[in-house]
Amino acid sequence: MDQIKIGKFIASCRKEQGMTQAVLAEKLGISDRAVSKWETAKSLPDAGIMLELCELLNINVNELLSGEKIMTEAYNKKAEENLLAMRQEVDEKNRQLLKLEVLISVPAIIAGLILAAVAAFLEISTGLRIGLMVFAVAMIITIAFIAIGIEQKAGYYECQKCFDRHIPTYWQTNLAPHIGRTRYMKCPACGKWSYQKKVLTKENEKEA
Ligand SMILES: [Zn+2]
């Protein structure tokens, strides 16, 4: 143990807490000469007083004996919090994207179907009827392509064989048979085919 380092550390923590040697000594029920002796590295605080001293200095015993603040714990916690916040942001963005997929595709498909129905039943020339039909179908297909593009980018697909989570290519997604957002695709990790589920996060909670 580095007594000089500890002494300086006690002094700096005491000042940080806005206490004079006398005030700290009074709170601990000891003489201010004792505090002065710690700070000038002439002695170390008794084990019996250490916990109380640490509490007053807002440090832990480990830090007192190291003569410095130990940041590891706080640092890790902060890093973890930052990571979590980042993940939540990505999740939220993906959730919004998937909502957008529904918001643009459902009205477009309904509009397309109405247009097709109008074209079928209206008293119009055959040319115009075919034109409207083609337009309606083209609109539905275009929107479907855009929607699949959004879906492919938002989140991941999870293989049902090895539970690997990955982003397939646009065309792999587009050409895959699907039920809702669950798509029958080949897994890049294990190479098996399965109905892959849409998931928002990369990490698999089942494994974690
Ligand atoms: Zn797999």
PDB file of C-alpha atoms and ligand atoms in Angstrom:
ATOM      1  CA  MET A   1       0.000   0.000   0.000  1.00  0.00           C
ATOM      2  CA  ASP A   2       1.231   3.434  -0.971  1.00  0.00           C
ATOM      3  CA  GLN A   3       0.765   5.493   2.177  1.00  0.00           C
ATOM      4  CA  ILE A   4       1.670   8.799   0.494  1.00  0.00           C
ATOM      5  CA  LYS A   5      -0.840   8.179  -2.281  1.00  0.00           C
ATOM      6  CA  ILE A   6      -3.517   7.228   0.246  1.00  0.00           C
ATOM      7  CA  GLY A   7      -2.784  10.343   2.308  1.00  0.00           C
ATOM      8  CA  LYS A   8      -3.112  12.625  -0.700  1.00  0.00           C
ATOM      9  CA  PHE A   9      -6.260  10.824  -1.759  1.00  0.00           C
ATOM     10  CA  ILE A  10      -7.877  11.288   1.654  1.00  0.00           C
ATOM     11  CA  ALA A  11      -7.012  14.998   1.548  1.00  0.00           C
ATOM     12  CA  SER A  12      -8.444  15.502  -1.929  1.00  0.00           C
ATOM     13  CA  CYS A  13     -11.635  13.568  -1.147  1.00  0.00           C
ATOM     14  CA  ARG A  14     -12.080  15.532   2.075  1.00  0.00           C
ATOM     15  CA  LYS A  15     -11.764  18.829   0.160  1.00  0.00           C
ATOM     16  CA  GLU A  16     -14.154  17.536  -2.476  1.00  0.00           C
ATOM     17  CA  GLN A  17     -16.700  17.001   0.282  1.00  0.00           C
ATOM     18  CA  GLY A  18     -16.068  20.563   1.486  1.00  0.00           C
ATOM     19  CA  MET A  19     -14.687  19.522   4.884  1.00  0.00           C
ATOM     20  CA  THR A  20     -11.721  20.844   6.863  1.00  0.00           C
ATOM     21  CA  GLN A  21      -9.526  18.378   8.754  1.00  0.00           C
ATOM     22  CA  ALA A  22     -11.230  19.574  11.960  1.00  0.00           C
ATOM     23  CA  VAL A  23     -14.740  18.946  10.612  1.00  0.00           C
ATOM     24  CA  LEU A  24     -13.859  15.464   9.384  1.00  0.00           C
ATOM     25  CA  ALA A  25     -12.161  14.667  12.692  1.00  0.00           C
ATOM     26  CA  GLU A  26     -15.186  15.839  14.646  1.00  0.00           C
ATOM     27  CA  LYS A  27     -17.539  13.697  12.570  1.00  0.00           C
ATOM     28  CA  LEU A  28     -15.368  10.666  13.217  1.00  0.00           C
ATOM     29  CA  GLY A  29     -14.959  11.496  16.889  1.00  0.00           C
ATOM     30  CA  ILE A  30     -11.166  11.657  16.678  1.00  0.00           C
ATOM     31  CA  SER A  31      -8.565  14.430  16.950  1.00  0.00           C
ATOM     32  CA  ASP A  32      -7.753  16.527  13.886  1.00  0.00           C
ATOM     33  CA  ARG A  33      -4.095  15.588  14.465  1.00  0.00           C
ATOM     34  CA  ALA A  34      -5.053  12.021  13.486  1.00  0.00           C
ATOM     35  CA  VAL A  35      -6.530  13.233  10.203  1.00  0.00           C
ATOM     36  CA  SER A  36      -3.438  15.312   9.553  1.00  0.00           C
ATOM     37  CA  LYS A  37      -1.261  12.245  10.194  1.00  0.00           C
ATOM     38  CA  TRP A  38      -3.157  10.209   7.556  1.00  0.00           C
ATOM     39  CA  GLU A  39      -2.887  12.971   5.017  1.00  0.00           C
ATOM     40  CA  THR A  40       0.830  13.437   5.561  1.00  0.00           C
ATOM     41  CA  ALA A  41       1.369   9.674   5.297  1.00  0.00           C
ATOM     42  CA  LYS A  42       2.489   9.282   8.902  1.00  0.00           C
ATOM     43  CA  SER A  43      -0.225   6.743   9.653  1.00  0.00           C
ATOM     44  CA  LEU A  44      -3.151   4.899   8.150  1.00  0.00           C
ATOM     45  CA  PRO A  45      -6.745   5.062   9.384  1.00  0.00           C
ATOM     46  CA  ASP A  46      -7.626   2.268  11.840  1.00  0.00           C
ATOM     47  CA  ALA A  47      -9.620  -0.584  10.393  1.00  0.00           C
ATOM     48  CA  GLY A  48     -12.364   0.217  12.925  1.00  0.00           C
ATOM     49  CA  ILE A  49     -12.885   3.698  11.517  1.00  0.00           C
ATOM     50  CA  MET A  50     -12.366   2.953   7.838  1.00  0.00           C
ATOM     51  CA  LEU A  51     -15.973   2.274   6.862  1.00  0.00           C
ATOM     52  CA  GLU A  52     -17.214   5.456   8.469  1.00  0.00           C
ATOM     53  CA  LEU A  53     -14.386   7.441   6.906  1.00  0.00           C
ATOM     54  CA  CYS A  54     -15.157   6.051   3.463  1.00  0.00           C
ATOM     55  CA  GLU A  55     -18.795   6.923   3.848  1.00  0.00           C
ATOM     56  CA  LEU A  56     -17.930  10.509   4.752  1.00  0.00           C
ATOM     57  CA  LEU A  57     -15.522  10.765   1.831  1.00  0.00           C
ATOM     58  CA  ASN A  58     -18.018   9.131  -0.528  1.00  0.00           C
ATOM     59  CA  ILE A  59     -15.597   6.401  -1.595  1.00  0.00           C
ATOM     60  CA  ASN A  60     -15.332   2.658  -0.949  1.00  0.00           C
ATOM     61  CA  VAL A  61     -12.684   0.854   1.115  1.00  0.00           C
ATOM     62  CA  ASN A  62     -11.127  -0.550  -2.016  1.00  0.00           C
ATOM     63  CA  GLU A  63     -10.632   2.966  -3.330  1.00  0.00           C
ATOM     64  CA  LEU A  64      -9.285   4.201   0.011  1.00  0.00           C
ATOM     65  CA  LEU A  65      -6.674   1.451   0.076  1.00  0.00           C
ATOM     66  CA  SER A  66      -5.805   2.007  -3.603  1.00  0.00           C
ATOM     67  CA  GLY A  67      -5.485   5.720  -3.025  1.00  0.00           C
ATOM     68  CA  GLU A  68      -7.616   6.470  -6.063  1.00  0.00           C
ATOM     69  CA  LYS A  69     -11.113   6.328  -7.451  1.00  0.00           C
ATOM     70  CA  ILE A  70     -11.762   3.082  -9.265  1.00  0.00           C
ATOM     71  CA  MET A  71     -13.754   3.804 -12.342  1.00  0.00           C
ATOM     72  CA  THR A  72     -14.116   0.312 -13.806  1.00  0.00           C
ATOM     73  CA  GLU A  73     -17.479  -0.467 -12.292  1.00  0.00           C
ATOM     74  CA  ALA A  74     -19.027   2.871 -13.139  1.00  0.00           C
ATOM     75  CA  TYR A  75     -17.431   2.818 -16.534  1.00  0.00           C
ATOM     76  CA  ASN A  76     -18.816  -0.633 -17.351  1.00  0.00           C
ATOM     77  CA  LYS A  77     -22.244   0.350 -16.113  1.00  0.00           C
ATOM     78  CA  LYS A  78     -22.207   3.491 -18.220  1.00  0.00           C
ATOM     79  CA  ALA A  79     -20.992   1.587 -21.261  1.00  0.00           C
ATOM     80  CA  GLU A  80     -23.747  -0.968 -20.751  1.00  0.00           C
ATOM     81  CA  GLU A  81     -26.363   1.766 -20.460  1.00  0.00           C
ATOM     82  CA  ASN A  82     -25.115   3.402 -23.629  1.00  0.00           C
ATOM     83  CA  LEU A  83     -25.233   0.108 -25.498  1.00  0.00           C
ATOM     84  CA  LEU A  84     -28.749  -0.591 -24.295  1.00  0.00           C
ATOM     85  CA  ALA A  85     -29.935   2.879 -25.290  1.00  0.00           C
ATOM     86  CA  MET A  86     -28.408   2.411 -28.722  1.00  0.00           C
ATOM     87  CA  ARG A  87     -30.105  -0.952 -29.137  1.00  0.00           C
ATOM     88  CA  GLN A  88     -33.446   0.460 -28.074  1.00  0.00           C
ATOM     89  CA  GLU A  89     -33.055   3.239 -30.621  1.00  0.00           C
ATOM     90  CA  VAL A  90     -32.402   0.724 -33.402  1.00  0.00           C
ATOM     91  CA  ASP A  91     -35.335  -1.424 -32.249  1.00  0.00           C
ATOM     92  CA  GLU A  92     -37.590   1.614 -32.264  1.00  0.00           C
ATOM     93  CA  LYS A  93     -36.459   2.614 -35.739  1.00  0.00           C
ATOM     94  CA  ASN A  94     -37.153  -0.916 -37.025  1.00  0.00           C
ATOM     95  CA  ARG A  95     -40.543  -0.945 -35.339  1.00  0.00           C
ATOM     96  CA  GLN A  96     -41.382   2.339 -37.072  1.00  0.00           C
ATOM     97  CA  LEU A  97     -40.208   0.951 -40.418  1.00  0.00           C
ATOM     98  CA  LEU A  98     -42.414  -2.127 -40.079  1.00  0.00           C
ATOM     99  CA  LYS A  99     -45.333   0.124 -39.182  1.00  0.00           C
ATOM    100  CA  LEU A 100     -44.569   2.183 -42.289  1.00  0.00           C
ATOM    101  CA  GLU A 101     -44.620  -0.999 -44.359  1.00  0.00           C
ATOM    102  CA  VAL A 102     -48.214  -1.652 -43.301  1.00  0.00           C
ATOM    103  CA  LEU A 103     -49.150   2.028 -43.600  1.00  0.00           C
ATOM    104  CA  ILE A 104     -48.101   2.273 -47.227  1.00  0.00           C
ATOM    105  CA  SER A 105     -48.942  -1.207 -48.478  1.00  0.00           C
ATOM    106  CA  VAL A 106     -52.448  -1.685 -47.069  1.00  0.00           C
ATOM    107  CA  PRO A 107     -53.971   1.548 -48.514  1.00  0.00           C
ATOM    108  CA  ALA A 108     -52.113   1.027 -51.810  1.00  0.00           C
ATOM    109  CA  ILE A 109     -53.427  -2.501 -52.202  1.00  0.00           C
ATOM    110  CA  ILE A 110     -56.977  -1.416 -51.317  1.00  0.00           C
ATOM    111  CA  ALA A 111     -56.745   1.500 -53.774  1.00  0.00           C
ATOM    112  CA  GLY A 112     -55.404  -0.850 -56.430  1.00  0.00           C
ATOM    113  CA  LEU A 113     -58.228  -3.340 -55.897  1.00  0.00           C
ATOM    114  CA  ILE A 114     -60.868  -0.593 -56.014  1.00  0.00           C
ATOM    115  CA  LEU A 115     -59.339   0.742 -59.198  1.00  0.00           C
ATOM    116  CA  ALA A 116     -59.347  -2.747 -60.724  1.00  0.00           C
ATOM    117  CA  ALA A 117     -62.991  -3.251 -59.699  1.00  0.00           C
ATOM    118  CA  VAL A 118     -63.990   0.123 -61.148  1.00  0.00           C
ATOM    119  CA  ALA A 119     -62.191  -0.739 -64.375  1.00  0.00           C
ATOM    120  CA  ALA A 120     -63.990  -4.082 -64.554  1.00  0.00           C
ATOM    121  CA  PHE A 121     -67.522  -2.802 -64.003  1.00  0.00           C
ATOM    122  CA  LEU A 122     -67.488   0.693 -65.481  1.00  0.00           C
ATOM    123  CA  GLU A 123     -68.945   1.348 -68.934  1.00  0.00           C
ATOM    124  CA  ILE A 124     -65.654   2.298 -70.568  1.00  0.00           C
ATOM    125  CA  SER A 125     -63.792   1.351 -73.699  1.00  0.00           C
ATOM    126  CA  THR A 126     -61.789  -1.882 -73.629  1.00  0.00           C
ATOM    127  CA  GLY A 127     -58.553   0.047 -74.143  1.00  0.00           C
ATOM    128  CA  LEU A 128     -59.170   2.247 -71.119  1.00  0.00           C
ATOM    129  CA  ARG A 129     -60.313  -0.773 -69.084  1.00  0.00           C
ATOM    130  CA  ILE A 130     -57.084  -2.648 -69.805  1.00  0.00           C
ATOM    131  CA  GLY A 131     -55.071   0.520 -69.158  1.00  0.00           C
ATOM    132  CA  LEU A 132     -56.667   0.987 -65.729  1.00  0.00           C
ATOM    133  CA  MET A 133     -56.217  -2.700 -64.868  1.00  0.00           C
ATOM    134  CA  VAL A 134     -52.540  -2.626 -65.816  1.00  0.00           C
ATOM    135  CA  PHE A 135     -52.078   0.570 -63.810  1.00  0.00           C
ATOM    136  CA  ALA A 136     -53.765  -0.966 -60.744  1.00  0.00           C
ATOM    137  CA  VAL A 137     -51.664  -4.133 -60.896  1.00  0.00           C
ATOM    138  CA  ALA A 138     -48.473  -2.129 -61.491  1.00  0.00           C
ATOM    139  CA  MET A 139     -49.249   0.047 -58.496  1.00  0.00           C
ATOM    140  CA  ILE A 140     -49.780  -2.961 -56.215  1.00  0.00           C
ATOM    141  CA  ILE A 141     -46.582  -4.613 -57.419  1.00  0.00           C
ATOM    142  CA  THR A 142     -44.544  -1.404 -57.049  1.00  0.00           C
ATOM    143  CA  ILE A 143     -45.792  -0.825 -53.510  1.00  0.00           C
ATOM    144  CA  ALA A 144     -45.184  -4.484 -52.648  1.00  0.00           C
ATOM    145  CA  PHE A 145     -41.576  -4.153 -53.811  1.00  0.00           C
ATOM    146  CA  ILE A 146     -41.076  -1.001 -51.747  1.00  0.00           C
ATOM    147  CA  ALA A 147     -42.729  -2.639 -48.726  1.00  0.00           C
ATOM    148  CA  ILE A 148     -40.546  -5.740 -48.982  1.00  0.00           C
ATOM    149  CA  GLY A 149     -37.505  -3.472 -49.245  1.00  0.00           C
ATOM    150  CA  ILE A 150     -38.509  -1.816 -45.975  1.00  0.00           C
ATOM    151  CA  GLU A 151     -39.191  -5.158 -44.314  1.00  0.00           C
ATOM    152  CA  GLN A 152     -35.854  -6.586 -45.436  1.00  0.00           C
ATOM    153  CA  LYS A 153     -33.945  -3.672 -43.891  1.00  0.00           C
ATOM    154  CA  ALA A 154     -35.886  -3.519 -40.605  1.00  0.00           C
ATOM    155  CA  GLY A 155     -34.510  -5.997 -38.092  1.00  0.00           C
ATOM    156  CA  TYR A 156     -33.455  -9.552 -38.890  1.00  0.00           C
ATOM    157  CA  TYR A 157     -34.778 -12.957 -39.885  1.00  0.00           C
ATOM    158  CA  GLU A 158     -34.247 -15.849 -37.522  1.00  0.00           C
ATOM    159  CA  CYS A 159     -33.452 -19.341 -38.840  1.00  0.00           C
ATOM    160  CA  GLN A 160     -35.705 -21.916 -37.183  1.00  0.00           C
ATOM    161  CA  LYS A 161     -33.022 -24.618 -37.384  1.00  0.00           C
ATOM    162  CA  CYS A 162     -29.966 -22.943 -35.809  1.00  0.00           C
ATOM    163  CA  PHE A 163     -31.589 -19.659 -34.599  1.00  0.00           C
ATOM    164  CA  ASP A 164     -28.994 -17.584 -36.411  1.00  0.00           C
ATOM    165  CA  ARG A 165     -30.217 -14.029 -36.998  1.00  0.00           C
ATOM    166  CA  HIS A 166     -29.276 -12.345 -40.248  1.00  0.00           C
ATOM    167  CA  ILE A 167     -30.352  -9.921 -42.967  1.00  0.00           C
ATOM    168  CA  PRO A 168     -31.055 -11.679 -46.271  1.00  0.00           C
ATOM    169  CA  THR A 169     -30.555  -9.938 -49.614  1.00  0.00           C
ATOM    170  CA  TYR A 170     -33.406  -7.953 -51.124  1.00  0.00           C
ATOM    171  CA  TRP A 171     -34.089 -10.521 -53.828  1.00  0.00           C
ATOM    172  CA  GLN A 172     -33.872 -13.442 -51.428  1.00  0.00           C
ATOM    173  CA  THR A 173     -36.517 -11.710 -49.325  1.00  0.00           C
ATOM    174  CA  ASN A 174     -38.586 -10.703 -52.319  1.00  0.00           C
ATOM    175  CA  LEU A 175     -38.729 -14.142 -53.936  1.00  0.00           C
ATOM    176  CA  ALA A 176     -39.269 -16.103 -50.710  1.00  0.00           C
ATOM    177  CA  PRO A 177     -42.706 -17.632 -50.116  1.00  0.00           C
ATOM    178  CA  HIS A 178     -44.106 -16.078 -46.969  1.00  0.00           C
ATOM    179  CA  ILE A 179     -46.830 -16.138 -44.356  1.00  0.00           C
ATOM    180  CA  GLY A 180     -47.077 -12.584 -43.088  1.00  0.00           C
ATOM    181  CA  ARG A 181     -43.494 -11.632 -42.389  1.00  0.00           C
ATOM    182  CA  THR A 182     -42.295 -15.199 -41.891  1.00  0.00           C
ATOM    183  CA  ARG A 183     -40.364 -16.158 -44.992  1.00  0.00           C
ATOM    184  CA  TYR A 184     -39.176 -19.496 -46.308  1.00  0.00           C
ATOM    185  CA  MET A 185     -35.484 -18.934 -46.945  1.00  0.00           C
ATOM    186  CA  LYS A 186     -32.116 -20.659 -46.826  1.00  0.00           C
ATOM    187  CA  CYS A 187     -30.064 -19.851 -43.713  1.00  0.00           C
ATOM    188  CA  PRO A 188     -26.599 -18.406 -44.466  1.00  0.00           C
ATOM    189  CA  ALA A 189     -25.239 -19.925 -41.237  1.00  0.00           C
ATOM    190  CA  CYS A 190     -26.405 -23.558 -41.366  1.00  0.00           C
ATOM    191  CA  GLY A 191     -27.565 -23.724 -44.999  1.00  0.00           C
ATOM    192  CA  LYS A 192     -30.916 -25.282 -44.080  1.00  0.00           C
ATOM    193  CA  TRP A 193     -34.292 -24.077 -45.348  1.00  0.00           C
ATOM    194  CA  SER A 194     -36.930 -23.013 -42.859  1.00  0.00           C
ATOM    195  CA  TYR A 195     -39.706 -20.494 -42.290  1.00  0.00           C
ATOM    196  CA  GLN A 196     -37.591 -17.672 -40.860  1.00  0.00           C
ATOM    197  CA  LYS A 197     -39.250 -15.363 -38.384  1.00  0.00           C
ATOM    198  CA  LYS A 198     -38.932 -11.590 -38.410  1.00  0.00           C
ATOM    199  CA  VAL A 199     -37.158 -10.373 -35.272  1.00  0.00           C
ATOM    200  CA  LEU A 200     -36.126  -6.867 -34.250  1.00  0.00           C
ATOM    201  CA  THR A 201     -32.848  -7.513 -32.474  1.00  0.00           C
ATOM    202  CA  LYS A 202     -29.671  -9.258 -33.505  1.00  0.00           C
ATOM    203  CA  GLU A 203     -29.159 -10.899 -30.101  1.00  0.00           C
ATOM    204  CA  ASN A 204     -31.038 -14.076 -29.459  1.00  0.00           C
ATOM    205  CA  GLU A 205     -32.605 -13.821 -25.992  1.00  0.00           C
ATOM    206  CA  LYS A 206     -32.988 -17.594 -25.791  1.00  0.00           C
ATOM    207  CA  GLU A 207     -29.222 -17.997 -25.872  1.00  0.00           C
ATOM    208  CA  ALA A 208     -28.371 -14.956 -23.751  1.00  0.00           C
TER     209      ALA A 208
HETATM  210 ZN    ZN B   1     -29.611 -21.782 -39.647  1.00  0.00          ZN
END
